[in-house]
Coordinates of C-alpha atoms in Angstrom, one line a residue:
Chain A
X4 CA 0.0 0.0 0.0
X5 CA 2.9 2.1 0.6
X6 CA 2.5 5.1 -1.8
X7 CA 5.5 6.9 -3.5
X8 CA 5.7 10.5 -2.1
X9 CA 6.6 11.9 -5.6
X10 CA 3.7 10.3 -7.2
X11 CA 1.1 11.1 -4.6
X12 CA 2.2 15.3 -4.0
X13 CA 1.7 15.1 -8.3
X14 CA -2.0 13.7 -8.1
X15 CA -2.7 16.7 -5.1
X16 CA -1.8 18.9 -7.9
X17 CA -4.5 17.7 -10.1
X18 CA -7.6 18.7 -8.8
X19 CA -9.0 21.6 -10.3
X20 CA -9.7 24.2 -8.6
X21 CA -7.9 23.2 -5.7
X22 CA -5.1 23.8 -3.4
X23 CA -4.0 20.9 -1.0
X24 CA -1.9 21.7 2.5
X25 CA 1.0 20.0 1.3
X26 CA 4.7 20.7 3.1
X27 CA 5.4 23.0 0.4
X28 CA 2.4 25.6 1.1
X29 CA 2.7 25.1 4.6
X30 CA 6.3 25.9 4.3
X31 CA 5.7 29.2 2.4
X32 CA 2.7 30.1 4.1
X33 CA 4.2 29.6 7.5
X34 CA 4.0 33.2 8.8
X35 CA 0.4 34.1 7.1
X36 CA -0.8 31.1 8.8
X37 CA 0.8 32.1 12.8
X38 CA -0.3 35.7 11.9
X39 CA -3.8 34.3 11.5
X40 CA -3.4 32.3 14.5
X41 CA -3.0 35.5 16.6
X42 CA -6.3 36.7 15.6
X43 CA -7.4 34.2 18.5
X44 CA -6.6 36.4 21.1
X45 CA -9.5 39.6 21.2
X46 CA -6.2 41.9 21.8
X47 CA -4.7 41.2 19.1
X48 CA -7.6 41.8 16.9
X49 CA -8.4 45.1 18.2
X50 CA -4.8 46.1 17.5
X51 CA -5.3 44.4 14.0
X52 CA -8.8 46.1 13.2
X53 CA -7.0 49.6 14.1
X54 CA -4.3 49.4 11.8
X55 CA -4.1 46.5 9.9
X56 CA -0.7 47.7 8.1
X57 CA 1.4 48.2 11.0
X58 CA 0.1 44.6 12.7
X59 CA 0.8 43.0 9.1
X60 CA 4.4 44.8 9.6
X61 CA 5.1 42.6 13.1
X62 CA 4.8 39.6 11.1
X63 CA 8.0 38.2 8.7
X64 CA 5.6 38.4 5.4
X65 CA 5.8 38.9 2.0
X66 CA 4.8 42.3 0.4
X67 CA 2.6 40.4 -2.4
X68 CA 0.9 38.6 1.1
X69 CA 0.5 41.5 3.0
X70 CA -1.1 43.0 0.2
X71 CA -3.7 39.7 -0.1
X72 CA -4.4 40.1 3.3
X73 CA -5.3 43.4 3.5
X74 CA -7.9 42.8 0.0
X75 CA -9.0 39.9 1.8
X76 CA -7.8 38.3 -1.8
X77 CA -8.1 34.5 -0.3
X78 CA -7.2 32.8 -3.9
X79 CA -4.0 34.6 -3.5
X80 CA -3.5 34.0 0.2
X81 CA -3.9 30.1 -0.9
X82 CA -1.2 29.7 -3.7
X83 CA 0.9 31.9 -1.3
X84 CA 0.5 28.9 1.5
X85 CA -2.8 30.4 3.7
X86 CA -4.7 27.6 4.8
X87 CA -8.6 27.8 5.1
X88 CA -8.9 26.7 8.9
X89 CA -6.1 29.5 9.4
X90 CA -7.3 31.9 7.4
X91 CA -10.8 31.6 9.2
X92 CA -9.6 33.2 11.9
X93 CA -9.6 36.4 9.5
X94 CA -12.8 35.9 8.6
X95 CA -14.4 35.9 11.9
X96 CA -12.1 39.3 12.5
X97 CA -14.2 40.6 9.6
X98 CA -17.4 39.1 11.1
X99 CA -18.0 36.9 8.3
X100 CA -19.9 33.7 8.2
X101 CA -17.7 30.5 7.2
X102 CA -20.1 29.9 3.9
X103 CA -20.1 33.8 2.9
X104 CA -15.9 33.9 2.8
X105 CA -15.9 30.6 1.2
X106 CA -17.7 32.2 -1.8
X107 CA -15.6 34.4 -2.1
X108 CA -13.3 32.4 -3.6
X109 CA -15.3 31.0 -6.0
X110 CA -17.2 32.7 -9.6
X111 CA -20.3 33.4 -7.4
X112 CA -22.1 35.8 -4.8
X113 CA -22.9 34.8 -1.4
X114 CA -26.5 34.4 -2.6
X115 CA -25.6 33.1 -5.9
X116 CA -23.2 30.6 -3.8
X117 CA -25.8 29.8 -1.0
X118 CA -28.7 29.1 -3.8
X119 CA -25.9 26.6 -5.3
X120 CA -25.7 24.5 -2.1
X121 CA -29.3 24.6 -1.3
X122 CA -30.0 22.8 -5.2
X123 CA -27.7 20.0 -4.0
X124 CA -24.0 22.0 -4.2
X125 CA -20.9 21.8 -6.5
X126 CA -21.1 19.0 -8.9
X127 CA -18.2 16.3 -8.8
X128 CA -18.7 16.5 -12.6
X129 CA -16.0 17.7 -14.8
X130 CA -14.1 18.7 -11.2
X131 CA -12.4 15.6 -10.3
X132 CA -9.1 15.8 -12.2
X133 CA -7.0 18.7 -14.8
X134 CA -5.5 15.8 -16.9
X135 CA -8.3 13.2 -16.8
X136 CA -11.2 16.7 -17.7
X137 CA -13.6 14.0 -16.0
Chain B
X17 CA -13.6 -4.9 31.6
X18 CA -14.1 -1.9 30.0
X19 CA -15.6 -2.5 26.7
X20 CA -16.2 -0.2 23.4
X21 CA -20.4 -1.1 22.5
X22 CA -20.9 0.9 20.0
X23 CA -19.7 3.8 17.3
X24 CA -21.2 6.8 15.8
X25 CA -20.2 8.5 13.0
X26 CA -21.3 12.3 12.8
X27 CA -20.4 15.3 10.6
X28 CA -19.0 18.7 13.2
X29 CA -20.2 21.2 10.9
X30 CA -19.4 24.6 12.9
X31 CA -23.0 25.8 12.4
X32 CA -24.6 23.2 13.9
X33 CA -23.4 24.7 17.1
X34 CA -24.1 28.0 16.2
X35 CA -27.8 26.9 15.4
X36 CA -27.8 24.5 19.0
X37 CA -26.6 27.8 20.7
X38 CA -29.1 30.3 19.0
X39 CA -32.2 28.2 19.5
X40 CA -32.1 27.8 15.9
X41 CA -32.4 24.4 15.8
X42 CA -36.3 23.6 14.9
X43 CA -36.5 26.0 11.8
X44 CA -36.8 25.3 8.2
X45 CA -32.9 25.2 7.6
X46 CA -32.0 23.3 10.4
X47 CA -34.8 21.2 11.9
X48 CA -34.6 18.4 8.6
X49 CA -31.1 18.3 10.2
X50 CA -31.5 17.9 13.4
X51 CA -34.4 15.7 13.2
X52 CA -31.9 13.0 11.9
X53 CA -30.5 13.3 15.1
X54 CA -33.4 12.8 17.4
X55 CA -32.8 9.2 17.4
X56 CA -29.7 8.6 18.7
X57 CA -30.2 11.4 21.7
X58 CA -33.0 8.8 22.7
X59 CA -30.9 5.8 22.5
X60 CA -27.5 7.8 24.3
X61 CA -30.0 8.4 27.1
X62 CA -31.0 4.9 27.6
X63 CA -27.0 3.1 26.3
X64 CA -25.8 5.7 29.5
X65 CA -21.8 5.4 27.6
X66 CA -19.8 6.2 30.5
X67 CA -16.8 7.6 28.1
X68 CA -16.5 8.7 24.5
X69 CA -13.1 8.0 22.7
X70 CA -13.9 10.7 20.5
X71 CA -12.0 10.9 17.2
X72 CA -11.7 14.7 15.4
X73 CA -9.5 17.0 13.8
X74 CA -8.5 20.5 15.8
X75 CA -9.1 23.4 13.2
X76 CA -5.8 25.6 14.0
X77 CA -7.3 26.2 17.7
X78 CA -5.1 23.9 19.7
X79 CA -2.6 23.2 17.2
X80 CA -1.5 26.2 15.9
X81 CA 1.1 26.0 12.1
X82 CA 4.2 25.2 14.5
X83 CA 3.3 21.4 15.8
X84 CA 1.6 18.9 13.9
X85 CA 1.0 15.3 15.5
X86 CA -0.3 13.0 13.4
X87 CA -2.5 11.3 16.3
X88 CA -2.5 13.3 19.2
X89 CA -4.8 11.7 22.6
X90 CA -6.0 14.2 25.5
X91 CA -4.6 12.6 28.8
X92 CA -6.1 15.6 30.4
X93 CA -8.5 16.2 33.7
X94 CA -10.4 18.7 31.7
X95 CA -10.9 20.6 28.7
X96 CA -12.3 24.0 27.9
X97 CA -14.0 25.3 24.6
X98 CA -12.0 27.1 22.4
X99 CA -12.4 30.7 21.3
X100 CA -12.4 30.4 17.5
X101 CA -12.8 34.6 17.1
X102 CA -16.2 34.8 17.7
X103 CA -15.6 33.9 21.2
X104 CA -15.7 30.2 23.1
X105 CA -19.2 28.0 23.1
X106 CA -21.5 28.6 25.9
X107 CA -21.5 24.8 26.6
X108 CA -20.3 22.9 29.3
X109 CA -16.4 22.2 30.3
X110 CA -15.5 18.6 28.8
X111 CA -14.4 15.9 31.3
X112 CA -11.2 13.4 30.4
X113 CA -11.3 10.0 31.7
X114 CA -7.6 10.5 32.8
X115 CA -6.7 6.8 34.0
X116 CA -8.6 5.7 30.8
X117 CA -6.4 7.7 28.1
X118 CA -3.4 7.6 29.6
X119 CA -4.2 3.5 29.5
X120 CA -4.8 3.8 25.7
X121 CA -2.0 6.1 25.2
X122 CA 0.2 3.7 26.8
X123 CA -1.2 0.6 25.3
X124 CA -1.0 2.3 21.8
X125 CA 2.8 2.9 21.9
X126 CA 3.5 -0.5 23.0
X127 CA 1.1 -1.7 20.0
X128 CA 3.5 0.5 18.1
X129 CA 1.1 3.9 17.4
X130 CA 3.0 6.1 18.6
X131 CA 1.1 9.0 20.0
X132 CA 1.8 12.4 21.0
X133 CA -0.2 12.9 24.4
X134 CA -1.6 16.3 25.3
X135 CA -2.1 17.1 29.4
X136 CA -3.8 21.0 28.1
X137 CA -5.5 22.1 25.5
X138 CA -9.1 23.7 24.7
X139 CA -10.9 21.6 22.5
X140 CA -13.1 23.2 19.6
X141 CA -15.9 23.1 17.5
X142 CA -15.1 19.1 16.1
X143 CA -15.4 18.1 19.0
X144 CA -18.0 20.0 20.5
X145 CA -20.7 20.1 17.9
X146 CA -21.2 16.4 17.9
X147 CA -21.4 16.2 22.0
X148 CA -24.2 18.9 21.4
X149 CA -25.7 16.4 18.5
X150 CA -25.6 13.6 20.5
X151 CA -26.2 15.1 24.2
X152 CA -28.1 18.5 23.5
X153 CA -27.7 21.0 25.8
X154 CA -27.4 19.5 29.9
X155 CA -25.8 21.8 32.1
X156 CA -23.3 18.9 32.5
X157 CA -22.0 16.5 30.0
X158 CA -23.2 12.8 30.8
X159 CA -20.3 11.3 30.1
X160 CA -16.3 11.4 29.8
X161 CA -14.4 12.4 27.2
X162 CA -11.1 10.9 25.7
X163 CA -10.1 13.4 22.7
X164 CA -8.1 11.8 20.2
X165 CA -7.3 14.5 17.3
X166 CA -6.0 13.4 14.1
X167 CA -3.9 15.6 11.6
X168 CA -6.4 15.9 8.6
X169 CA -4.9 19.5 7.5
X170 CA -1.4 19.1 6.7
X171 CA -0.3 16.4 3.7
X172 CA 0.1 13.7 4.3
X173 CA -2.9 13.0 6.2
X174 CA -2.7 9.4 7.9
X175 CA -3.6 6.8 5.8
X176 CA -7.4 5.1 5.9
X177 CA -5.4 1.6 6.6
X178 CA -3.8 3.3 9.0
X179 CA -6.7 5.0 10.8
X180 CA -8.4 1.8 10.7
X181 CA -5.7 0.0 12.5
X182 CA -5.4 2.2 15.0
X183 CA -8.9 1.5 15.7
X184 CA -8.4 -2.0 16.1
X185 CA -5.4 -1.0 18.7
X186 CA -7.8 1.1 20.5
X187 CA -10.3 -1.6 21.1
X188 CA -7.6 -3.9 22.1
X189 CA -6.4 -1.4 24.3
X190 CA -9.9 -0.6 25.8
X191 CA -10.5 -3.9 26.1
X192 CA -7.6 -4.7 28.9
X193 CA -8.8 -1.8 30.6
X194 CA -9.8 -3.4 34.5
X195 CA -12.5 -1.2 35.0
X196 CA -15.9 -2.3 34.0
X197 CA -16.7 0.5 31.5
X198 CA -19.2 1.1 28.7
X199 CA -17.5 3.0 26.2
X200 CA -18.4 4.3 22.5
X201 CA -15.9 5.6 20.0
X202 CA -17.3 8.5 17.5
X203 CA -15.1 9.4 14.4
X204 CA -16.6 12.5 13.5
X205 CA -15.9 15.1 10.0
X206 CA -17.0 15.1 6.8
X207 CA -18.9 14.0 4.7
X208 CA -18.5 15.8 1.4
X209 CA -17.2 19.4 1.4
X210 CA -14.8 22.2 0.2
X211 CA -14.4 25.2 1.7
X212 CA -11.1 26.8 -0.4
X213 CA -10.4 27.9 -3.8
X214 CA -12.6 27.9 -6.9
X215 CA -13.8 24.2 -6.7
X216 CA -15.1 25.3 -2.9
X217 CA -18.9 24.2 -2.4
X218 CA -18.2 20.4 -3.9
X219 CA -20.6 18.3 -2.6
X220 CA -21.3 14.2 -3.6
X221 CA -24.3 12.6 -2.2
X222 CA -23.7 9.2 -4.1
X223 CA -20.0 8.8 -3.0
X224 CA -20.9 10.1 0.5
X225 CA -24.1 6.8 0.7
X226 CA -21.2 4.4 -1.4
X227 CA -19.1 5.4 1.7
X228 CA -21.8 4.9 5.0
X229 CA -23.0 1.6 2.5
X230 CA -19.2 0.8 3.4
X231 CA -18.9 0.7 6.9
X232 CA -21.8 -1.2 7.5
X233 CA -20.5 -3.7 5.2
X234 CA -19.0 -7.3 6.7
X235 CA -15.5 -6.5 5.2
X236 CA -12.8 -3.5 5.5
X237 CA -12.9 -2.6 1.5
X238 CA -13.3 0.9 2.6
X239 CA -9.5 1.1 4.1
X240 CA -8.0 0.8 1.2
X241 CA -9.9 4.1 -0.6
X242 CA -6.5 5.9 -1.1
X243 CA -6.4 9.8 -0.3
X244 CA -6.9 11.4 -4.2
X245 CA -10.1 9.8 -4.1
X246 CA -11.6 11.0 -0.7
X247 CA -10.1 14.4 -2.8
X248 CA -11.3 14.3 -6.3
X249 CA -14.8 13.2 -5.6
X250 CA -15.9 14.5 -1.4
X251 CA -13.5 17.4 -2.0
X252 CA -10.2 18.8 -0.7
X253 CA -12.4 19.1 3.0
X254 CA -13.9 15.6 2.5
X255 CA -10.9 13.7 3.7
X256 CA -12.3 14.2 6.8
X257 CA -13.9 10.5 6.8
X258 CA -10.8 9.2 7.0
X259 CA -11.3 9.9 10.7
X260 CA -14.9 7.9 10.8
X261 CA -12.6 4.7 10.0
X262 CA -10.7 4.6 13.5
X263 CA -14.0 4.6 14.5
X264 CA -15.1 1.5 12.6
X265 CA -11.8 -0.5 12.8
X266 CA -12.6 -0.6 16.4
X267 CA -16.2 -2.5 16.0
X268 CA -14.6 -5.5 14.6
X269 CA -15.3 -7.1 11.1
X270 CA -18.7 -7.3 11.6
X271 CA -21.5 -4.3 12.6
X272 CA -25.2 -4.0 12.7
X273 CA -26.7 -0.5 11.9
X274 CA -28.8 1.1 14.2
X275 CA -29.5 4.3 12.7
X276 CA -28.1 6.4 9.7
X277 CA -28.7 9.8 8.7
X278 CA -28.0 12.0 5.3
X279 CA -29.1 15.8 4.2
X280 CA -27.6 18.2 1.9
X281 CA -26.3 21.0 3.0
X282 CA -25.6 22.6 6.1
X283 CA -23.6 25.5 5.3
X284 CA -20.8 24.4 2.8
X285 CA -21.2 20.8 3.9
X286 CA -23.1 17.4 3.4
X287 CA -24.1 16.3 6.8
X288 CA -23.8 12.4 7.8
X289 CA -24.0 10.6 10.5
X290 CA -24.6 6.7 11.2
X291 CA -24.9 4.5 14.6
X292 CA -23.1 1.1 14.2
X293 CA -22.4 -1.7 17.0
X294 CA -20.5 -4.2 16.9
X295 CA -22.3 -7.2 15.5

């Protein structure tokens, strides 16, 4: 059963629309993901929510992330190594629901994207694999 | 002896506990929901489980990026809800069964799992939505609690042969345990769901029944379903079920059903949930 490691990181790549939490992302994403982590504390996310620049500043960061965090651009956040259950923490800063941040990463509106799930959600269809297009 | 009588399986969707905590819990969205769960709060009050080895995944409240066990067990006294921003749940401090999971945890590592134990932590909402499913809201939880949090974030995720076998080890384990106790085992997550990237809002109602179909099935087929499946067709959140199979490796090859439960959605997420003993 033992799985080559190349061979299974190449099939996480091929899920469209997808990033996986491999070692890689969490690697690069390292410091979005603690600065997330922070927003856990009510303290900390006063000092956040009063100037989100200078607490983005504390944090060993790159420009092009800071910049995603502060657009709340989550796509961006997620090649860059965010991870959701991280980057949730920013949400609920923002006072977002779970489902309403989720859609923002997809082509949809909240309403749009909550319509989509109450008919049944997402279809598998087509969205399993980028090479296979089934 | 202490003995594990029967497993549940149950999604920990977040909301849930928003909706047990609002009083939301009867209304259009959420009472075809919860009404799948009435059931099995009837038949915990009569079964009277002493403790719960219950199996779930931390959501960066514990844990934070800088540790990452694989299989981590609470050897704790106690364990408080977690503030996940908005705040920690208005429910009721969790109990550990101390001399219990520090028996497993010991067991475990000489059955050659070997566990990171945790003395402190809060626990959050995967572990806490399903006691509020299960229990509903008592000032005090009826039973004790022995958390056993698997790594279900960062790849790679344990193996389902490898959750399943550690299921097994934990019934052995359980089962040389002096003290006459009636224990269940939940393995709780899933079912389908994505909550990142474009693909987010994936949802699979025929793999999700394909998969419950499985577990109450007289053979362990469904250990072998390899990660980039759980992926490509529950989505990149859906992995989660890996967790439901420490839960069934421990009821031995053969289960009877005692209840099951399916709707679509609750928030991003396909709920499931299914009561299994061992047969």
């Amino acid at each position: 059963m033992k799985q080559n490691i190349h061979e299974y990181l190449a099939e996480l790549e091929d899920i469209p629309g997808t990033r996986i939490y491999t070692a890689a992302r969490a690697r690069k994403g390292y410091w979005i993901n603690q600065f997330a982590m922070s927003l856990m504390k009510g303290d900390n996310r006063e000092r956040f929510k009063a100037n989100e620049r200078a607490y983005l500043d504390e944090w060993k960061i790159s420009e092009e992330a800071k910049q995603a965090l502060l657009a709340r651009d989550y796509n961006t956040l997620l090649d860059l190594g965010g991870n959701v259950y991280f980057l949730s923490k920013l949400f609920s800063t923002d006072g977002l629901s779970f489902a309403e941040a989720v859609s923002t990463m997809t082509e949809y509106s909240f309403p749009e994207y909550r319509d989509m799930m109450l008919k049944g959600g997402r279809s598998p269809e087509g969205n399993r694999s980028i090479k296979g297009g089934y | 002896m202490a003995k594990i009588t029967a497993g549940v399986g149950s999604s920990h969707v977040p909301l849930l506990g928003v909706a047990v905590d609002q009083g939301k819990w009867q209304d259009d969205y959420f009472g075809p929901i919860f009404a799948g769960y009435e059931w099995t709060r009837e038949w915990e009050k009569a079964e009277k489980p002493d403790v719960v080895i219950l199996v779930y995944n931390d959501h960066a409240s514990a844990f934070d990026a800088n540790i990452i066990p694989t299989f981590a067990i609470g050897c704790g006294e106690s364990y408080k809800p977690a503030d996940e921003g908005w705040g920690p749940r208005n429910v009721p401090d969790v109990e550990g069964h101390a001399d219990l999971a520090w028996h497993i945890a010991q067991s475990l590592i000489l059955d050659e799992f070997d566990m990171t134990i945790i003395n402190e932590m809060d626990v959050d909402h995967g572990l806490t939505v399903p006691m509020s499913m299960m229990f509903g809201q008592p000032e005090k939880w009826p039973c004790k609690v022995v958390p056993l949090a698997v790594n279900v974030v960062t790849y790679p995720v344990p193996s389902g042969n490898r959750c399943w076998a550690l299921g097994e080890a934990i019934a052995r384990a359980v089962e040389s345990f002096p003290e006459d106790l009636n224990v269940q085992i939940w393995g709780t997550g899933g079912m389908s769901h994505q909550l990142q990237g474009p693909r987010a809002g994936l949802l699979n109602r025929e793999w999700d029944n394909k998969f419950l179909d499985a577990l109450e099935a007289d053979n362990d087929d469904v250990r072998h379903i390899p990660h980039i499946e759980y992926l490509r067709e529950t989505g990149s959140e859906g992995i989660e079920m890996v967790m439901w199979l420490i839960m069934r490796g421990a009821l031995g090859q053969k289960v009877k059903r005692l209840h099951r439960h399916y709707h679509i959605p609750c928030s991003n997420t396909a709920i499931g949930h299914i009561v299994l003993a061992p047969a």
